[in-house]
Coordinates of C-alpha atoms and ligand atoms in Angstrom, one line a residue:
X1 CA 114.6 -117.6 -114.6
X2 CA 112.1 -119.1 -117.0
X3 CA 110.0 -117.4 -119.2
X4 CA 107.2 -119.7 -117.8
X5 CA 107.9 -118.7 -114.2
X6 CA 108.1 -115.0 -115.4
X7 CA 104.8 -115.1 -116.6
X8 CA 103.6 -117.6 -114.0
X9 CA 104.4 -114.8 -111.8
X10 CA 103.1 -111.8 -114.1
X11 CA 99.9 -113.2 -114.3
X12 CA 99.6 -114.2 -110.7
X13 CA 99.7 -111.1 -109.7
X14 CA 95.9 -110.5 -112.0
X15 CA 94.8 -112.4 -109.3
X16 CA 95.1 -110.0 -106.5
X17 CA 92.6 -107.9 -108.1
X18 CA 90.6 -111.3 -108.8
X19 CA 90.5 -112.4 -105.3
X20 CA 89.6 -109.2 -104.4
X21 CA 87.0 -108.5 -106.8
X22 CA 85.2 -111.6 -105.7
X23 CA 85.3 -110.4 -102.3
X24 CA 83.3 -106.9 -103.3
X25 CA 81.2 -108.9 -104.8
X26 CA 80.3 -111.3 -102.2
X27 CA 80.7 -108.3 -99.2
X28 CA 76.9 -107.1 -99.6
X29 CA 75.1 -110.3 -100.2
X30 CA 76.7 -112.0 -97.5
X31 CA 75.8 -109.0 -95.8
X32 CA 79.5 -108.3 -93.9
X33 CA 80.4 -105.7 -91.5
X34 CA 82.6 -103.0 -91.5
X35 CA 84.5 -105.1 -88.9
X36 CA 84.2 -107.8 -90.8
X37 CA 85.3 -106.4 -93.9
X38 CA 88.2 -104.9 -92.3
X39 CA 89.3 -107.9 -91.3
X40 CA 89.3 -109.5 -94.7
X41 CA 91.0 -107.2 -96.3
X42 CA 94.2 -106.8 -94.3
X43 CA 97.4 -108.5 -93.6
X44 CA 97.8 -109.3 -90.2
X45 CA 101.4 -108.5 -90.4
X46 CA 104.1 -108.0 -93.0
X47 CA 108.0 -108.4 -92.9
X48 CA 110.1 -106.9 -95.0
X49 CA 113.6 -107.2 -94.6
X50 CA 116.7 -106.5 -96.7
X51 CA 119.4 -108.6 -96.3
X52 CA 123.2 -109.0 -98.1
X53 CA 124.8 -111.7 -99.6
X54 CA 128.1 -112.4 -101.2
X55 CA 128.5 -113.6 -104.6
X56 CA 130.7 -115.7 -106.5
X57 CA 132.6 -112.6 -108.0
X58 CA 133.1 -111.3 -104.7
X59 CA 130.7 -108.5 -104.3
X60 CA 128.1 -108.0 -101.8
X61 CA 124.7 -107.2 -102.8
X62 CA 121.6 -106.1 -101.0
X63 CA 118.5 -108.3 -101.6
X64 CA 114.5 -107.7 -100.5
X65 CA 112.8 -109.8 -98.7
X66 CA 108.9 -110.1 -97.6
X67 CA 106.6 -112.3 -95.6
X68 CA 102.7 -112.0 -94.9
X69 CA 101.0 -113.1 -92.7
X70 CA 97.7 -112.2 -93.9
X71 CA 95.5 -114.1 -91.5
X72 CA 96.0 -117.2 -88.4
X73 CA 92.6 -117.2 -86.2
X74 CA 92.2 -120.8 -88.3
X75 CA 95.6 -122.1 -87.4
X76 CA 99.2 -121.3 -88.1
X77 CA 99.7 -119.6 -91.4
X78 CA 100.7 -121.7 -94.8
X79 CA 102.0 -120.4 -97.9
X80 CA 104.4 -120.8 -100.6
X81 CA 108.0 -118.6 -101.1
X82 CA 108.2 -117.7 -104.6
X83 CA 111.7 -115.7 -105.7
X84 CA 111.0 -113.2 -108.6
X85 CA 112.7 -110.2 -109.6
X86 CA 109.7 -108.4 -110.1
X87 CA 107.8 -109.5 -106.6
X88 CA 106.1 -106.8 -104.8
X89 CA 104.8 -106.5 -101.2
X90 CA 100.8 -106.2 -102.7
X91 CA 101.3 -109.4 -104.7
X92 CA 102.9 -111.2 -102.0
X93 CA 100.0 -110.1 -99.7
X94 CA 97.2 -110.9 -102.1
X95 CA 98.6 -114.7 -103.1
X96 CA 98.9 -114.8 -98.7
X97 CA 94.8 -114.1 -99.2
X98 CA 93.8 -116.6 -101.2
X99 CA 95.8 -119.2 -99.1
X100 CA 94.3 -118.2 -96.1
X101 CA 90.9 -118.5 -98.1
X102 CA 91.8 -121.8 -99.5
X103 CA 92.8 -123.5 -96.6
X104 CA 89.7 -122.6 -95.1
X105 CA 87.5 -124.2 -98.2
X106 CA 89.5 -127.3 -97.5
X107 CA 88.8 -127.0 -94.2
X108 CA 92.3 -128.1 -92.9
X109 CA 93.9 -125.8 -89.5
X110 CA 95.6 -123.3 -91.3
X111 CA 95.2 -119.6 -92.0
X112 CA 97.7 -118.2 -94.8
X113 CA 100.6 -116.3 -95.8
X114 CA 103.1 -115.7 -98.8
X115 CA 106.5 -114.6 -98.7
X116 CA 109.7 -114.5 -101.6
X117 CA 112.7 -112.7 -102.3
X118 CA 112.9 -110.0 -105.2
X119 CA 116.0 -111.8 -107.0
X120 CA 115.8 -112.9 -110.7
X121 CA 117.2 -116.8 -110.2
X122 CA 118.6 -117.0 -113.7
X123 CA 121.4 -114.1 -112.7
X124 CA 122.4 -116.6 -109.9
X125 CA 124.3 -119.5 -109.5
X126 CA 123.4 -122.6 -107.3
X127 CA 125.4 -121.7 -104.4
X128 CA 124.2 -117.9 -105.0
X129 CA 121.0 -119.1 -104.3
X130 CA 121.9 -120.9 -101.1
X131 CA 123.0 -118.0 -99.5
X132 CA 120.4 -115.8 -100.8
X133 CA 117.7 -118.7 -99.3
X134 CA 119.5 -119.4 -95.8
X135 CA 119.8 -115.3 -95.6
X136 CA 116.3 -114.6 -96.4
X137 CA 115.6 -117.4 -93.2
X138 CA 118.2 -116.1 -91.2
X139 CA 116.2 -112.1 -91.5
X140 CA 112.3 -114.0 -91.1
X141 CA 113.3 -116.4 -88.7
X142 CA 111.6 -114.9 -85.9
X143 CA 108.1 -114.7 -87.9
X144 CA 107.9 -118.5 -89.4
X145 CA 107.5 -121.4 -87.0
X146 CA 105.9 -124.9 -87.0
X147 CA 103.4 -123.2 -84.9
X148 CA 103.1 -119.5 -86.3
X149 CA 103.8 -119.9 -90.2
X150 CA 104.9 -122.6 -92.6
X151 CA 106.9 -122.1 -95.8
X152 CA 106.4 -124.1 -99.1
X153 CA 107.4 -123.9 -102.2
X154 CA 105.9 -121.8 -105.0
X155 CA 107.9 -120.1 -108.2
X156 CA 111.2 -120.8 -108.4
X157 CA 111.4 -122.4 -105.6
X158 CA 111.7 -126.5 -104.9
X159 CA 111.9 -129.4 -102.8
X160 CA 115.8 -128.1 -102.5
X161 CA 115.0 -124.4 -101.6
X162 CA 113.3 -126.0 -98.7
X163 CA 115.8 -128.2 -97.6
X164 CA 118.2 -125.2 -97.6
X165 CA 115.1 -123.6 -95.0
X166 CA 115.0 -126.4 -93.1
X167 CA 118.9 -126.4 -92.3
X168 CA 119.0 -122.7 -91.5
X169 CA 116.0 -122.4 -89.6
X170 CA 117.2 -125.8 -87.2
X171 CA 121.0 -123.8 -87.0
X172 CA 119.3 -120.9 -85.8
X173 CA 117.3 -122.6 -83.4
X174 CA 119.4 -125.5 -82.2
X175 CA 117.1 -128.2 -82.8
X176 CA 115.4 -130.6 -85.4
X177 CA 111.9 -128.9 -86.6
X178 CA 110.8 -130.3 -89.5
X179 CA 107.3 -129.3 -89.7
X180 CA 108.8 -125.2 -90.0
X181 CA 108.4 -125.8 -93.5
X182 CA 106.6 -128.6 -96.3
X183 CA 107.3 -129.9 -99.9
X184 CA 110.7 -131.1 -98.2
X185 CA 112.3 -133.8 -100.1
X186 CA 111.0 -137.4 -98.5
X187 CA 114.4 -137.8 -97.1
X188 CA 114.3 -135.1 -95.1
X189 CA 110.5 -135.9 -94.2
X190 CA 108.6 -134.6 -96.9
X191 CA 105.9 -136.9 -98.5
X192 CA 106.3 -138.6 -101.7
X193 CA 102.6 -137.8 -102.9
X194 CA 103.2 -134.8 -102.3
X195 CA 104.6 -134.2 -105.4
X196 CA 101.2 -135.3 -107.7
X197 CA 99.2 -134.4 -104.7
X198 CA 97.7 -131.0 -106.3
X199 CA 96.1 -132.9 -109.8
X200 CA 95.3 -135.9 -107.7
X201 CA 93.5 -133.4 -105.2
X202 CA 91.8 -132.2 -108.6
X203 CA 90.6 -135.5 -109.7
X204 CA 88.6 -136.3 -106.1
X205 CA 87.0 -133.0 -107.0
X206 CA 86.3 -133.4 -110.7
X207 CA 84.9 -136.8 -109.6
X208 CA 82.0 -135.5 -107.4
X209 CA 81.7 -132.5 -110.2
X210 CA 80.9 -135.3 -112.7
X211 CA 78.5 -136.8 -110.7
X212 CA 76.6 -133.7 -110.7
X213 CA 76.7 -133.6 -114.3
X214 CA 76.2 -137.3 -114.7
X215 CA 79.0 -138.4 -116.0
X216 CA 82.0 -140.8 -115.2
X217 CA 85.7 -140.7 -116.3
X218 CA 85.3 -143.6 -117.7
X219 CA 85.1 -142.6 -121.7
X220 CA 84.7 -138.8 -120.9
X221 CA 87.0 -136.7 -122.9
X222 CA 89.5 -134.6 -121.1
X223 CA 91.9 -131.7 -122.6
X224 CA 94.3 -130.5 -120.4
X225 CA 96.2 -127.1 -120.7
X226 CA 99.9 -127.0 -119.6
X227 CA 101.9 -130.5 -119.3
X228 CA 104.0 -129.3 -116.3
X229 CA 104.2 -130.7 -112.3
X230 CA 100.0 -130.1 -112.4
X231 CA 99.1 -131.3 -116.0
X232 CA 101.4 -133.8 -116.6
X233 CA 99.8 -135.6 -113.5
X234 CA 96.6 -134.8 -114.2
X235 CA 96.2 -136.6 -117.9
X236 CA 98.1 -139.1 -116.7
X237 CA 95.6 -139.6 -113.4
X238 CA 92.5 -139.3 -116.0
X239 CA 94.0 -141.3 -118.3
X240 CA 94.5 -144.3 -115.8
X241 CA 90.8 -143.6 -114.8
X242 CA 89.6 -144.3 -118.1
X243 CA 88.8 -141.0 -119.4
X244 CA 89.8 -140.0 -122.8
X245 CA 92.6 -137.4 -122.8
X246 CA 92.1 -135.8 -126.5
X247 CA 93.8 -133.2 -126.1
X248 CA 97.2 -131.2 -123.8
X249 CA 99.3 -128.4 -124.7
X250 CA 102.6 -126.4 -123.2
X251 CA 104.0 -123.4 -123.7
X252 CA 105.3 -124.7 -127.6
X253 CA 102.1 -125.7 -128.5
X254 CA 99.5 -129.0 -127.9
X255 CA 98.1 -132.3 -129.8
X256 CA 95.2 -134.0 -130.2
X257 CA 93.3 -137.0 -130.6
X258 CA 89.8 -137.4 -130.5
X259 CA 90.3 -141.2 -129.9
X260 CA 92.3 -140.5 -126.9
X261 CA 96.7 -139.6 -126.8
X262 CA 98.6 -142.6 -125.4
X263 CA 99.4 -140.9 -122.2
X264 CA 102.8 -142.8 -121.1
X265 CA 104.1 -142.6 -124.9
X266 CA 103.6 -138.7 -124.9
X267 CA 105.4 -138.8 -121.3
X268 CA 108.4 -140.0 -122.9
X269 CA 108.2 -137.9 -125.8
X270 CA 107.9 -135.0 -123.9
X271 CA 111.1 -136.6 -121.8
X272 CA 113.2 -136.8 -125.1
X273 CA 112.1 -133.4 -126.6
X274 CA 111.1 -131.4 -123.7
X275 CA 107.8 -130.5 -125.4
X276 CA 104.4 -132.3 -126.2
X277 CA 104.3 -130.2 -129.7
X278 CA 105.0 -132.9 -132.4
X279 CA 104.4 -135.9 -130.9
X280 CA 103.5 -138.6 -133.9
X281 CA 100.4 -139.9 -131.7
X282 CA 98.5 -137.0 -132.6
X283 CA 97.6 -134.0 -134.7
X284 CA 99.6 -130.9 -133.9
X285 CA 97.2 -127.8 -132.5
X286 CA 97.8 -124.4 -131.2
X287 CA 96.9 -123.2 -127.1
X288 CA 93.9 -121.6 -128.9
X289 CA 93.0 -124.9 -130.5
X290 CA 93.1 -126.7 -127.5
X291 CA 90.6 -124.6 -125.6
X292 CA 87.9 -125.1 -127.7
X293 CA 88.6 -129.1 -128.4
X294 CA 85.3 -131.1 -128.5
X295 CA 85.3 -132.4 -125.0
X296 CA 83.8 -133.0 -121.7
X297 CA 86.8 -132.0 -119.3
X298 CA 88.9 -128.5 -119.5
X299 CA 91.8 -128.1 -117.3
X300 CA 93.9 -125.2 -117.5
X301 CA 96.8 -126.4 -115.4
X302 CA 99.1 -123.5 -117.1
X303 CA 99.0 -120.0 -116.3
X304 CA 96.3 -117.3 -115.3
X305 CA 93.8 -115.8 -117.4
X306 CA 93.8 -117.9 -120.3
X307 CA 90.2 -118.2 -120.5
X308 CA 88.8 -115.0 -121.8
X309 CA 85.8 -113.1 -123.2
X310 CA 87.8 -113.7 -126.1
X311 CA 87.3 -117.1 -126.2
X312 CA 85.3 -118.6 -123.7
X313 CA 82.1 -118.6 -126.0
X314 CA 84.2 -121.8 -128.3
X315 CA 85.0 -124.0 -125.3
X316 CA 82.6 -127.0 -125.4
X317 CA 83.5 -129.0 -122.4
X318 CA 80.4 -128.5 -119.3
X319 CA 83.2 -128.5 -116.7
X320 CA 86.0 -126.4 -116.4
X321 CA 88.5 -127.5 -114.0
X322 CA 90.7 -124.6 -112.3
X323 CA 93.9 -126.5 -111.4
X324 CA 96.1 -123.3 -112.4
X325 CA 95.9 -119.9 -110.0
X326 CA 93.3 -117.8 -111.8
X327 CA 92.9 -119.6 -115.7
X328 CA 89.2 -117.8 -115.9
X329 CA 88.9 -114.1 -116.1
X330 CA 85.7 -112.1 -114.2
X331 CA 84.0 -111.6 -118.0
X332 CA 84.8 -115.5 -119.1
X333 CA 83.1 -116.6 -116.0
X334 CA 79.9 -114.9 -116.3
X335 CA 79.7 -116.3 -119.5
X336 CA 80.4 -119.9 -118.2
X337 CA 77.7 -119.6 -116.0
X338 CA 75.2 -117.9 -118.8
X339 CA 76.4 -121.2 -120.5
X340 CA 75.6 -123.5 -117.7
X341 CA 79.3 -124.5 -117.7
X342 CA 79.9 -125.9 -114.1
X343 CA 83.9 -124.1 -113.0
X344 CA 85.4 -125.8 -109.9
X345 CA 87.4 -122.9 -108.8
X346 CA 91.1 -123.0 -108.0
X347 CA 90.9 -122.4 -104.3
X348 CA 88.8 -125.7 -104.8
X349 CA 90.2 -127.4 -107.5
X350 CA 94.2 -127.2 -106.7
X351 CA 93.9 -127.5 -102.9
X352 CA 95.4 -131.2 -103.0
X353 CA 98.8 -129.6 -102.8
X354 CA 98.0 -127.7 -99.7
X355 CA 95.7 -130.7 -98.0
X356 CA 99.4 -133.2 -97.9
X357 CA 101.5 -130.1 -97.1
X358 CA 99.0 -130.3 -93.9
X359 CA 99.6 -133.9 -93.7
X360 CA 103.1 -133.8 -93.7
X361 CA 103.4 -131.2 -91.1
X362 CA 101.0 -133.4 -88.9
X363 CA 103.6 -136.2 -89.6
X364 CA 107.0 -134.0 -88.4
X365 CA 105.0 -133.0 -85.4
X366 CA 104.1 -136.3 -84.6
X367 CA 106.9 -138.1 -85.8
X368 CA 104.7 -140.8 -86.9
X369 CA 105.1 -141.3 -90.5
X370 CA 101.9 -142.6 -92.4
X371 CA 101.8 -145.2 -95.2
X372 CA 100.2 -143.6 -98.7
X373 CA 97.7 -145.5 -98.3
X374 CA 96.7 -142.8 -95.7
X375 CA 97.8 -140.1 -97.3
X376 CA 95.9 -141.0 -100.0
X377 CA 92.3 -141.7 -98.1
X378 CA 92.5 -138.5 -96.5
X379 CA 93.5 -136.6 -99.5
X380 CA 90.1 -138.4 -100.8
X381 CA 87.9 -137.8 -98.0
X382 CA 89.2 -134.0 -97.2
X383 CA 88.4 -132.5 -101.5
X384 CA 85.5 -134.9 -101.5
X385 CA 84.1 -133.3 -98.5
X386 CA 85.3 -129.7 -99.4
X387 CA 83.4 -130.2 -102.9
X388 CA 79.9 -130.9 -101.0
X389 CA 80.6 -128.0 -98.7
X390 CA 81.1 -125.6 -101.1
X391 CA 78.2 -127.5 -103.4
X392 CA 75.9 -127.6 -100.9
X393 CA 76.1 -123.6 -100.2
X394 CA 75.6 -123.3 -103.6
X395 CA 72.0 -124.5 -103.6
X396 CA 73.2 -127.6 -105.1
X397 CA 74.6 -126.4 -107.9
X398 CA 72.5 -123.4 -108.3
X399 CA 74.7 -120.5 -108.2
X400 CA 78.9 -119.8 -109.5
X401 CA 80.8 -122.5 -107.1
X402 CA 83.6 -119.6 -107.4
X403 CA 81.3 -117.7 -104.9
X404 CA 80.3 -120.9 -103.1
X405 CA 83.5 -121.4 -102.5
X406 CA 84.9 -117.5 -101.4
X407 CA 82.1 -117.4 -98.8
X408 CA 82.6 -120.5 -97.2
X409 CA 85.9 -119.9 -97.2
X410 CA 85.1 -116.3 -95.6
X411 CA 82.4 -117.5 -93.3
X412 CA 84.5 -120.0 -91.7
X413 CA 87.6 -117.3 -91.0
X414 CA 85.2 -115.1 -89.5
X415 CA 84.0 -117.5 -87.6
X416 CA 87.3 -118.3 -86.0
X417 CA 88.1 -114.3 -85.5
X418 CA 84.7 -114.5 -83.7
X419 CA 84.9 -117.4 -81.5
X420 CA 88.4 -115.9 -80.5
X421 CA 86.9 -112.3 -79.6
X422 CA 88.1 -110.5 -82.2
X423 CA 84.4 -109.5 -84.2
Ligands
NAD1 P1 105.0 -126.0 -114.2 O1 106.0 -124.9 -114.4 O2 105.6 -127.3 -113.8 O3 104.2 -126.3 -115.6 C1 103.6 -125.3 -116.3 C2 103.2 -125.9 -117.6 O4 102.4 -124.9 -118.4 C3 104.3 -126.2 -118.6 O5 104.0 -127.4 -119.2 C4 104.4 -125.1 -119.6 O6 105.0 -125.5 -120.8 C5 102.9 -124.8 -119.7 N1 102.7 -123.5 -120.3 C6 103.3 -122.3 -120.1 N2 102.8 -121.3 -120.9 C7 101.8 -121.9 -121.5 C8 100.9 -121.5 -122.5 N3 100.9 -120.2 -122.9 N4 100.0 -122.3 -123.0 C9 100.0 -123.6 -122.6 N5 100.8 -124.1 -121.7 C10 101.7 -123.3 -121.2 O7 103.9 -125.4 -113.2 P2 103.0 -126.3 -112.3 O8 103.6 -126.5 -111.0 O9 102.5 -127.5 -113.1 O10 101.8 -125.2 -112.1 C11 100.8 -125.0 -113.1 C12 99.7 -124.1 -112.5 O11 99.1 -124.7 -111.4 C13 100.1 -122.7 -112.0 O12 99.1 -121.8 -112.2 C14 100.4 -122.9 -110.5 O13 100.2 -121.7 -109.8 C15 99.2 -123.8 -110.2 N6 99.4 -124.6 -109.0 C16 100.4 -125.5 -108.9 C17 100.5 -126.2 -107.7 C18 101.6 -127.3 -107.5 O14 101.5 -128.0 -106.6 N7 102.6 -127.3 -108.4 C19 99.6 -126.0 -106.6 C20 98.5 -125.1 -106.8 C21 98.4 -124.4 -108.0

């Protein structure tokens, strides 16, 4: 296990209390029920299961296992499997909130769900974690389905944890399904975009957010927090837009370069030396440093609550881009919008991921495989669309998109719970 999916994980689990707190504060001006309420703030169902598996020395061990299903009136449930030894039920169950919440921003037919295995990955071996996987499967399989909830990955978990789900799950049930789970390697029917499809996602959005602000990429400057899957993708989608990327960081530390980093030679730095700290096209700065670069553009694309009432009064840019789960803490975003700092929120911001996860299960239901071409146009036209939504309920621009964006999000699951007699 990584120390960055340890604290990937740690600080996730801030967010429950996040998403939740923006729900309280939405409740009364929206004006919600009791019915309503009690609806929103409890998972339809929850399976936990323990399970044993045999490991290379020859002992059997017990291992935990949960899945929520926190809410489906939208569509069949979608969310990620994270393994963590530290994974709780409440985490898993909050994380299955905000999916259901985001999908609904994006508007795509899907409510939401989490689910993981409380293992540490680094105590296990390859094979270990095979068997742990197809076990985990083998003890939910009656509660995930192409048509009740989809798996995906999330921490520790990859494009070869859900091939591993894929196999099991099509054992159990004797025939091909593909579309049981997504972020399947393309060989087995995943989508190649898929795996830039979360900052690409984040650039339609930052697009329209420009707009607003009257800007264009072209010549903006862009800092960008975290050089993993998300950032990595993300300076090198600005970059090729035009935008000046002055500044990115990882977990050993950033550079900069107010006349813009050469994006492809730090991509090969970072391939030699595993970090972006010390690369010779720019001056070396700290995480702190980076946050409060001269620029037009943040994107946190790194961990939770990284932007704090200790530091949010020194970052300059007018947009902050949320492509990491919960960057902005409840204090640092009051003060964003005292500041008139526009935020695209990360049930906004980083839907791109989840918007080709839908494609890609349209694809193994349909068996008709699109060219990227499509992929791509959709991806476009579904965050374009969800920006104006949620920009639109915010009195063009006129109140925190964060809450724009939870009571859409809200309104529309209600809606469905309505429609289908349950409110
Ligand atoms: P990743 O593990 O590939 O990359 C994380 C990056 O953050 C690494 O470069 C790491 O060095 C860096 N980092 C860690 N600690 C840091 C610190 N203290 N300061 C600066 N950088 C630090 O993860 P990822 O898949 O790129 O995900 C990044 C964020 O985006 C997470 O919050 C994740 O939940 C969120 N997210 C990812 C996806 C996706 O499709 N991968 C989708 C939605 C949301």
């Amino acid at each position: 296990m990584t120390k960055q999916h340890e604290q990937l994980h740690r600080d996730e689990t801030v967010l429950r209390s996040m998403g939740m707190t923006e729900l309280r504060s939405i409740y009364e001006d929206m004006g919600l029920t009791q019915e309503e309420l009690a609806i929103l703030t409890r998972p339809r169902r929850i399976v936990t299961a323990t399970f044993p598996v045999t490991l290379k020395n020859g002992r059997i061990r017990m291992f935990l296992g949960h899945r929520v299903l926190y809410n489906d009136a939208r569509g069949p449930a979608k969310g990620g499997i994270r393994f963590h030894p530290d994974l709780t039920v409440e985490d898993v169950s909050e994380l299955a909130f905000l999916m259901a919440l985001k999908c609904a921003v994006v508007n795509i037919p899907f409510g939401g769900s989490k689910g993981g295995v409380k293992v540490n990955p680094a105590e296990l071996d390859s094979h270990e974690l095979e068997q742990v996987t197809r076990a985990y499967i083998r003890a939910v399989a009656d509660d995930i389905g192409p048509y009740k909830d989809i798996p995906a990955p999330d921490v520790y978990t990859d494009e070869r944890t859900m091939a591993w789900i894929l196999d099991e799950y099509e054992r159990i049930m004797r025939r091909h399904q593909p579309a049981v789970v997504t972020g399947k390697p393309p060989a087995l029917g995943g989508i190649e975009a898929r795996r830039y499809s979360t900052a690409l996602g984040g650039v339609h959005v930052l697009e329209e957010a420009m707009k607003e602000r009257g800007l264009t990429p072209k010549g903006a400057r862009a800092a960008v927090q975290g050089f993993g899957n998300v950032g990595e993708n993300m300076a090198r989608l600005l970059h090729e837009r035009g935008c000046r990327v002055v500044a990115v960081s990882d977990v050993n530390g950033g550079t900069a370069n107010p006349s813009g980093l050469d994006i492809e030679a730090l991509r090969r730095h970072k391939a030699g030396s595993g970090t972006v700290a010390g690369f010779s096209g720019g001056k070396r700065i700290s995480n702190e440093e980076l946050l409060a670069v001269d620029c037009e553009i943040l994107v946190p694309a790194a961990l939770s609550n990284q932007l704090h009432a200790g530091n949010a009064k020194e970052v300059k840019a007018s947009i902050v881009l949320e492509l990491a789960n919960g960057p902005t803490t409840v204090d640092a975003d009051d003060m964003f919008y005292a500041r008139d700092i526009m935020v695209v929120p990360d049930i906004l911001a980083n839907a791109g991921g989840v918007v080709v996860s839908y494609f890609e299960w349209v694809q193994n239901l349909s068996n008709d495989f699109w060219p990227e071409e499509k992929v791509l146009k959709r991806l476009h036209r579904t965050m374009t669309t969800a920006f104006s939504d949620v920009h639109a309920r915010c009195r063009g621009g006129k109140c925190r998109l964060r809450k724009a964006a939870y009571e859409l999000g809200v309104r529309r699951i209600l809606d469905a719970e309505r429609l289908r007699g349950n409110l």
